[in-house]
Amino acid sequence: MFKLHDTYGFPLDLATDVAEERGYEVDKDGFTAAMKEQRAKARNAWTGSGQQSVSPVYRELHNKLGDTEFIGYDNDASEATIQAIISNDQQRDHLEEGETGGILLDKTPFYAESGGQVADTGLFENAHATARVDSTRCQVDKSFVHQVTMISGRLQVGDTVHAQIDADKRRKTENHHTATHLLQAALRHALGEHVQQAGSYVGPDRLRFDFTHFEGIDLERLQDVEREVNAAIRMDLPVQIDHKNLDDARKEGFMALFGEKYEDVVRVVQTPGISKELCGGCHVSRTGVIGLFKILTESAIAAGVRRIEAVCGAPAIEAIQEHERQLSASTQLLSTRPDQLEDRIKMLLADNKRLDREVAKWKQQAATGGGTDLMNQVQDIKGVKALVLHVKEMDAKSLRALLDQSRDKLGSGVVVLGSDCDGKVALAAGVTKDLTNRISAGKIVAQLAPLVGGGGGGRPDMAQAGGKDVEKLPDAMKQAPEIIAALLG
């Protein structure tokens, strides 16, 4: 059951129904334990053995200073005191212009990367120095480490700084995070409650949502999902944030990441009537703030796992305008209108296919002297008619067509063709049905292909191969009659 769900994305509820219909009892406790173990492995793989890789200096500081007070849900800036500085896994008492290091504050508005949401960036400033905050991470529990680059001056332990996040980046990230919740709700509504989050990225530029589902999603259903998310945005619903006892939250229907470990009291994010999730990330106050939601791509990333990438707000408008630009450029190139573009492309594809057939026909005729002397090149090898041809600039598909044509003309015999096209060798061999008990096309190709640095094979009546040594093709084709004779015995 676990393998069906984890490897192939088969919904647990459906698998349970099928098993019970056939008289099997499902070990749900075992399934839950296996899922927890798998998620733990995934987390360790992602973090590179997790906490074990954390430098001892961070553990020592956490034991001494405790958790950092995070005030970023309600504040973009604050006055804070530098409690510690780390550089090259060593504690320092200061950082000067041009240096980099990690700074721990007593409190911070900077969100540390977690739950798929990117870290805040911004500035630390006081009257004497400016530092750029490049990233923020929790190295041990909730001990926030701000990775900084000193722009000017000198910062030292005990200094007070004005900590200011990049507010524009945070607002865009909040848009994408709340939209991710709306997207998951819309997917569960459209596809079924087997949809579960399998990973995410939430940043200022876009959102990426990985989820369990066992097949691709067609355009019509994707558009339904997109419409449902945008409908929730237009309703301008409040995004309610609270803290609840974990058991109470689950009883009330708040979604949690399957197998994830939570504290007894959890933060819950709710859009009434739409979405209820356990989440520690940053969100908009009302859905209307998001403005617009646009799906960019939907794809498979693993067996049973799909991925949607989407954008919100200004990035969504930019994406739509880029699509419009591409559409306008395409219609101008093809001298047509947007509503006629599909028919125009279909017509061009049909014309191209027809021309490809004509080109292939002319190539075959040119390769065989216009088709008039093809049979004049037939040899008699041990009482069997054999046609061996070295043709120029013919791809494998065209070579196969010429093979079929030549074999039909022979009626009874062996055909071996070789060609060089785009710096590669193409080989093809055919044997009429009445001779396959004496000689195999697959064996001809198996001996011929190594002579041109390649390999291949096939059936007794037809075989193809490729090679990389174009310069060796003429000599190889000269040996083809000998190969045929040897195989005929």
PDB file of N, CA and C in Angstrom, residues 8-9 40 74 111 142 173 183 211 261 273 280-281 293 328 330 362 376 386 393 400 407 468 474 476 486:
ATOM      1  N   TYR A   8       3.909   5.507  -6.873  1.00  0.00           N
ATOM      2  CA  TYR A   8       3.047   5.710  -8.031  1.00  0.00           C
ATOM      3  C   TYR A   8       1.953   6.754  -7.811  1.00  0.00           C
ATOM      4  N   GLY A   9       1.861   7.304  -6.590  1.00  0.00           N
ATOM      5  CA  GLY A   9       0.891   8.354  -6.331  1.00  0.00           C
ATOM      6  C   GLY A   9      -0.539   7.874  -6.262  1.00  0.00           C
ATOM      7  N   ALA A  40      11.104  11.628   6.902  1.00  0.00           N
ATOM      8  CA  ALA A  40      12.328  11.905   7.659  1.00  0.00           C
ATOM      9  C   ALA A  40      13.551  11.748   6.771  1.00  0.00           C
ATOM     10  N   ASP A  74       3.987  41.018  12.240  1.00  0.00           N
ATOM     11  CA  ASP A  74       3.305  42.310  12.365  1.00  0.00           C
ATOM     12  C   ASP A  74       4.213  43.504  12.126  1.00  0.00           C
ATOM     13  N   TYR A 111      12.053  36.973   8.446  1.00  0.00           N
ATOM     14  CA  TYR A 111      11.564  35.600   8.396  1.00  0.00           C
ATOM     15  C   TYR A 111      12.700  34.687   7.950  1.00  0.00           C
ATOM     16  N   LYS A 142      14.836  27.792  17.066  1.00  0.00           N
ATOM     17  CA  LYS A 142      14.371  29.092  16.587  1.00  0.00           C
ATOM     18  C   LYS A 142      15.409  30.183  16.842  1.00  0.00           C
ATOM     19  N   THR A 173       5.942  37.997  -1.619  1.00  0.00           N
ATOM     20  CA  THR A 173       6.025  36.633  -1.097  1.00  0.00           C
ATOM     21  C   THR A 173       4.734  36.257  -0.379  1.00  0.00           C
ATOM     22  N   LEU A 183      -4.591  27.574  -3.976  1.00  0.00           N
ATOM     23  CA  LEU A 183      -4.348  26.613  -5.054  1.00  0.00           C
ATOM     24  C   LEU A 183      -4.560  25.186  -4.567  1.00  0.00           C
ATOM     25  N   PHE A 211       2.502  18.251  -5.673  1.00  0.00           N
ATOM     26  CA  PHE A 211       1.374  17.570  -5.033  1.00  0.00           C
ATOM     27  C   PHE A 211       1.204  16.165  -5.593  1.00  0.00           C
ATOM     28  N   LYS A 261       6.051  16.658  12.075  1.00  0.00           N
ATOM     29  CA  LYS A 261       5.958  16.757  13.524  1.00  0.00           C
ATOM     30  C   LYS A 261       5.595  18.182  13.910  1.00  0.00           C
ATOM     31  N   GLY A 273     -14.386  29.176   4.407  1.00  0.00           N
ATOM     32  CA  GLY A 273     -15.099  28.524   3.321  1.00  0.00           C
ATOM     33  C   GLY A 273     -14.218  28.025   2.202  1.00  0.00           C
ATOM     34  N   GLY A 280       3.226  28.246   9.331  1.00  0.00           N
ATOM     35  CA  GLY A 280       3.998  29.248  10.062  1.00  0.00           C
ATOM     36  C   GLY A 280       4.479  30.381   9.190  1.00  0.00           C
ATOM     37  N   GLY A 281       3.982  30.451   7.938  1.00  0.00           N
ATOM     38  CA  GLY A 281       4.476  31.442   6.997  1.00  0.00           C
ATOM     39  C   GLY A 281       3.756  32.776   7.045  1.00  0.00           C
ATOM     40  N   PHE A 293      -4.085  35.724 -10.183  1.00  0.00           N
ATOM     41  CA  PHE A 293      -3.367  34.448 -10.113  1.00  0.00           C
ATOM     42  C   PHE A 293      -3.311  33.836 -11.501  1.00  0.00           C
ATOM     43  N   SER A 328       1.191  38.178 -30.440  1.00  0.00           N
ATOM     44  CA  SER A 328       1.232  39.229 -31.460  1.00  0.00           C
ATOM     45  C   SER A 328       2.357  38.980 -32.458  1.00  0.00           C
ATOM     46  N   SER A 330       3.701  36.122 -33.218  1.00  0.00           N
ATOM     47  CA  SER A 330       3.374  34.935 -34.021  1.00  0.00           C
ATOM     48  C   SER A 330       2.367  35.267 -35.114  1.00  0.00           C
ATOM     49  N   TRP A 362      12.352  12.805 -53.643  1.00  0.00           N
ATOM     50  CA  TRP A 362      13.416  13.280 -54.534  1.00  0.00           C
ATOM     51  C   TRP A 362      14.781  12.797 -54.069  1.00  0.00           C
ATOM     52  N   ASN A 376      19.821  -2.350 -61.830  1.00  0.00           N
ATOM     53  CA  ASN A 376      21.079  -2.679 -62.507  1.00  0.00           C
ATOM     54  C   ASN A 376      22.219  -2.915 -61.515  1.00  0.00           C
ATOM     55  N   ALA A 386      21.064  -9.522 -54.304  1.00  0.00           N
ATOM     56  CA  ALA A 386      21.459  -8.619 -53.219  1.00  0.00           C
ATOM     57  C   ALA A 386      21.701  -7.223 -53.778  1.00  0.00           C
ATOM     58  N   GLU A 393      23.419  11.667 -47.732  1.00  0.00           N
ATOM     59  CA  GLU A 393      22.566  12.606 -46.999  1.00  0.00           C
ATOM     60  C   GLU A 393      21.115  12.142 -46.910  1.00  0.00           C
ATOM     61  N   ARG A 400      14.770   4.027 -44.358  1.00  0.00           N
ATOM     62  CA  ARG A 400      13.812   2.931 -44.148  1.00  0.00           C
ATOM     63  C   ARG A 400      12.806   2.872 -45.304  1.00  0.00           C
ATOM     64  N   ARG A 407      13.203  -3.459 -51.457  1.00  0.00           N
ATOM     65  CA  ARG A 407      12.889  -4.855 -51.163  1.00  0.00           C
ATOM     66  C   ARG A 407      11.669  -5.325 -51.958  1.00  0.00           C
ATOM     67  N   LYS A 468      28.945   6.463 -35.655  1.00  0.00           N
ATOM     68  CA  LYS A 468      29.506   7.807 -35.532  1.00  0.00           C
ATOM     69  C   LYS A 468      30.678   8.065 -36.484  1.00  0.00           C
ATOM     70  N   PRO A 474      32.277   4.117 -46.397  1.00  0.00           N
ATOM     71  CA  PRO A 474      32.548   3.509 -47.713  1.00  0.00           C
ATOM     72  C   PRO A 474      33.188   2.122 -47.608  1.00  0.00           C
ATOM     73  N   ALA A 476      33.026   0.099 -45.061  1.00  0.00           N
ATOM     74  CA  ALA A 476      32.057  -0.822 -44.462  1.00  0.00           C
ATOM     75  C   ALA A 476      31.094  -1.359 -45.514  1.00  0.00           C
ATOM     76  N   ALA A 486      28.962 -14.710 -46.208  1.00  0.00           N
ATOM     77  CA  ALA A 486      29.331 -15.529 -45.047  1.00  0.00           C
ATOM     78  C   ALA A 486      28.095 -16.024 -44.298  1.00  0.00           C
TER      79      ALA A 486
END
